Amino acid sequence: MPITFDAQSRTFHLHNDQASYLLRVLENGTLGHLYYGGPLAQAGSYGRLSGREFLGFSNRLGEPVALEYPTAGIGDYRVPALVVEQPDGSTALDPRFVSHRVFAGKPAIPGLPSTYVQDYVEAETLEILLVDTPANLEVRLFFTIYSDRPVVTRSARLRNVGSAPLKVECAMSATLDLPDAEWELVHLSGAWARERHVRTRRLEVGSQAIGSLRGASGHQHNPFLLLKRASTTEESGEAYGLSLVYSGNFLAEAEVDPFETTRLRIGINPEGFSWSLESGAEFCTPEAILAYSEAGLGALSDAYHGLYRDRLARGVWRDAPRPIVINNWEATYFDFDEARLLEIATAAQGLGIEMFVLDDGWFGRRDNDNSSLGDWTADRAKLPSGIEGFGRQIEALGLRFGIWIEPEMVSQRSQLYADHADWAIGVPSRPHTEGRNQLVLDMSRHEVVDHLFGVLSDLLGRAPISYVKWDMNRNITEPFSPSLPAHRQGEFFHRYVLGLYELYERLTRAFPQVLFESCAGGGGRFDPGMLPFAPQAWTSDNTDAVERLRIQWGTSLCYPVSAMAAHVSAVPNHQTGRMTPLATRAAVAFFGVLGYELDPGALNDVERQEVADQIAYYKARRELFLHGRLVRLRSPFAGDGNETAWMTVSPDSRRAVVGHYRVLNRPNRGPSRLRLRGLDPRAPYRVSVWPVGEDPVSTANTGIRGGDELMRVGLLVASEDPVESRSVGDFTARLFDLEAQEAPRRRGRA
Ligand code: DGJ
């Protein structure tokens, strides 16, 4: 059983062979945290772990008490998990243990996405009921441990059992108290076109936090952080991860107190948030996913990848091979008609592409970004036979058909705005802040969600649409909903996200065959909350191969390759102006859900053949790229960032593809070797190189090589010949294909 309870010491132990999580009901009924880390013997004594009673004023005690769900106002001056204003205006809170239950499986969270089990035996859940009697508040904490993953999922449910309303001002999904502060904090931060770059800094006394107040998780910070030791590498050492299954305003924070202990917390950002909890009402927090590794960042990412790919993403597209799309955005922007699109689609079909995606500009009168959002009917001037007729023409070419939409938005120049100006978010007495010439619809209102469901389900029901790219190009300003009374305006942002999830839920249920891809001006809402609805996301508007190395590397710390849509685009690149070889662009995009975003008609014959070969190469290995284990080998964030390498390995280690990328070629640099990981040391592998060439690197690596040799000696990734290296150039990539062969039989054995 993964969860045991020792009644005498009132200690709970969630465990499997990868991790242990221990908590104890302290003498006074407070819930103390004992330990999260590598597995501890089930029958062990935990007497030496901190677990003494919390007496208040922990900032004056030598050893601050570790707590599971700390509250404000009772002497623990570190950042709290829970703050609730009571009818008399006070906020001190001290919930005490009442009861617990342990059950097989894992419950869903009403209205919110969460990880799940397919079979009850996959996980066990501990539910603990705490009650604060003076406040009439029940706090239910949920802890789930999967039998074969080093993760613990957490969420909290609050219930007002009194007769007067309570006001929730902060309700974190989880906190985690750690006994020391010798950690580096790693988070994923950036901006449009440079999302999720890896940032690393030492923890210091005080608080260090990332978050969002935009109404979406945002380009700037991702709802994920990890702690690592300074010595932790990809392959070894300790690390903790904290990730939030949520798409709105979040806070992820590490606080180090003067005694060098660390408190982590993650949840809905308390800034600007409050929730009126009426008598009998419940409030559920989003789910936090805690992961632990003592085998480096690689194992930490493995834990998130497996869970998010297999038990957060849902539906037929979770496991089905994702189609290779051609998207017309960078080929045409708003300037297209049916003939032009059919030309692109026809050429794409000839190359082996499987789906045509019609991006922005097909509806209303949308010739630029100034109008028509909200009017989801085809512009007959561009598409005379409507979206249905055009979709049928695409299907007649042998392609599937997908569309771009941006449901949460409205243009002031649109019929929807003329009919329902009050549906746009804004404070009536203030001007709207502009963002891409559009306003955001008030998704906290049921009638808005109902309207969008009606319009979109009609569209998806009528036209042969197999894929939807759901964009969201601006963040919320002037947050306010006229449908909420003044004392409930603090609920607005969270209610927006609940409305968004409801719309996604209804659409994905009604159209289970449709593949949804989430997008937000590139990767501005690339978070776990989207994955149950849209198993893949547009990773970034930046399609430059060199830039994508860093974006995809950073993203991979938490998210699986199957979540990262990656397109080969034209050169000069539209975001950087850089000219990279076609092979390099493909070799980067292969480590994602491959697509193309260019005009295939503009390619010459050699390039067309190259693209056809790329597509054939990817199709033959699609499962390996999308569901293999990603092993990061050389970081673009290390040193001068000139080299990146990663590989994908099949679950049985029989197949692998290694990608090695060099930004600038440096003359006379001597031999360079890349040691691989995750192979079977006893298996001989046939190594082939892509693109196929006669150069020294290809010749030196091609052939049969032992798994042990590949891991201990490595592949040659730079020519030893200074003259040869002249012909290589900048922005190069090479893929090494590894296929295990039957081991030669030893002589004298049967
Ligand atoms: C932003 C997206 O990230 C792009 O791919 C494209 O769909 C544009 N929006 C269209 O407006």
PDB file of C-alpha atoms in Angstrom, residues 363-377 379 409-421 424 432 434-439:
ATOM      1  CA  PHE A 363     -13.578  35.236 -40.877  1.00  0.00           C
ATOM      2  CA  GLY A 364     -15.580  38.469 -40.824  1.00  0.00           C
ATOM      3  CA  ARG A 365     -13.651  41.172 -42.696  1.00  0.00           C
ATOM      4  CA  ARG A 366     -10.275  40.469 -41.231  1.00  0.00           C
ATOM      5  CA  ASP A 367      -7.557  41.839 -43.506  1.00  0.00           C
ATOM      6  CA  ASN A 368      -5.475  43.013 -40.577  1.00  0.00           C
ATOM      7  CA  ASP A 369      -5.648  42.679 -36.803  1.00  0.00           C
ATOM      8  CA  ASN A 370      -8.061  45.556 -36.471  1.00  0.00           C
ATOM      9  CA  SER A 371     -11.391  43.826 -36.828  1.00  0.00           C
ATOM     10  CA  SER A 372     -13.763  40.863 -36.764  1.00  0.00           C
ATOM     11  CA  LEU A 373     -12.729  38.825 -33.722  1.00  0.00           C
ATOM     12  CA  GLY A 374     -15.973  37.351 -32.452  1.00  0.00           C
ATOM     13  CA  ASP A 375     -17.574  36.985 -35.904  1.00  0.00           C
ATOM     14  CA  TRP A 376     -16.730  33.360 -36.569  1.00  0.00           C
ATOM     15  CA  THR A 377     -18.205  33.063 -40.058  1.00  0.00           C
ATOM     16  CA  ASP A 379     -15.220  35.906 -45.220  1.00  0.00           C
ATOM     17  CA  MET A 409     -11.498  37.958 -27.830  1.00  0.00           C
ATOM     18  CA  VAL A 410     -13.633  40.573 -29.529  1.00  0.00           C
ATOM     19  CA  SER A 411     -12.700  43.385 -31.924  1.00  0.00           C
ATOM     20  CA  GLN A 412     -14.462  46.680 -31.499  1.00  0.00           C
ATOM     21  CA  ARG A 413     -15.061  46.493 -35.241  1.00  0.00           C
ATOM     22  CA  SER A 414     -17.232  43.383 -35.173  1.00  0.00           C
ATOM     23  CA  GLN A 415     -20.869  42.383 -35.127  1.00  0.00           C
ATOM     24  CA  LEU A 416     -20.383  40.699 -31.755  1.00  0.00           C
ATOM     25  CA  TYR A 417     -19.205  43.980 -30.223  1.00  0.00           C
ATOM     26  CA  ALA A 418     -22.077  45.872 -31.861  1.00  0.00           C
ATOM     27  CA  ASP A 419     -24.495  43.396 -30.262  1.00  0.00           C
ATOM     28  CA  HIS A 420     -22.780  42.856 -26.902  1.00  0.00           C
ATOM     29  CA  ALA A 421     -20.334  45.652 -26.106  1.00  0.00           C
ATOM     30  CA  ALA A 424     -15.937  43.023 -23.240  1.00  0.00           C
ATOM     31  CA  HIS A 432      -9.969  50.428 -22.294  1.00  0.00           C
ATOM     32  CA  GLU A 434      -5.418  48.726 -25.956  1.00  0.00           C
ATOM     33  CA  GLY A 435      -3.730  45.459 -26.829  1.00  0.00           C
ATOM     34  CA  ARG A 436      -3.456  44.248 -30.435  1.00  0.00           C
ATOM     35  CA  ASN A 437      -6.597  46.278 -31.222  1.00  0.00           C
ATOM     36  CA  GLN A 438      -8.808  43.862 -29.373  1.00  0.00           C
ATOM     37  CA  LEU A 439     -10.685  43.391 -26.136  1.00  0.00           C
TER      38      LEU A 439
END
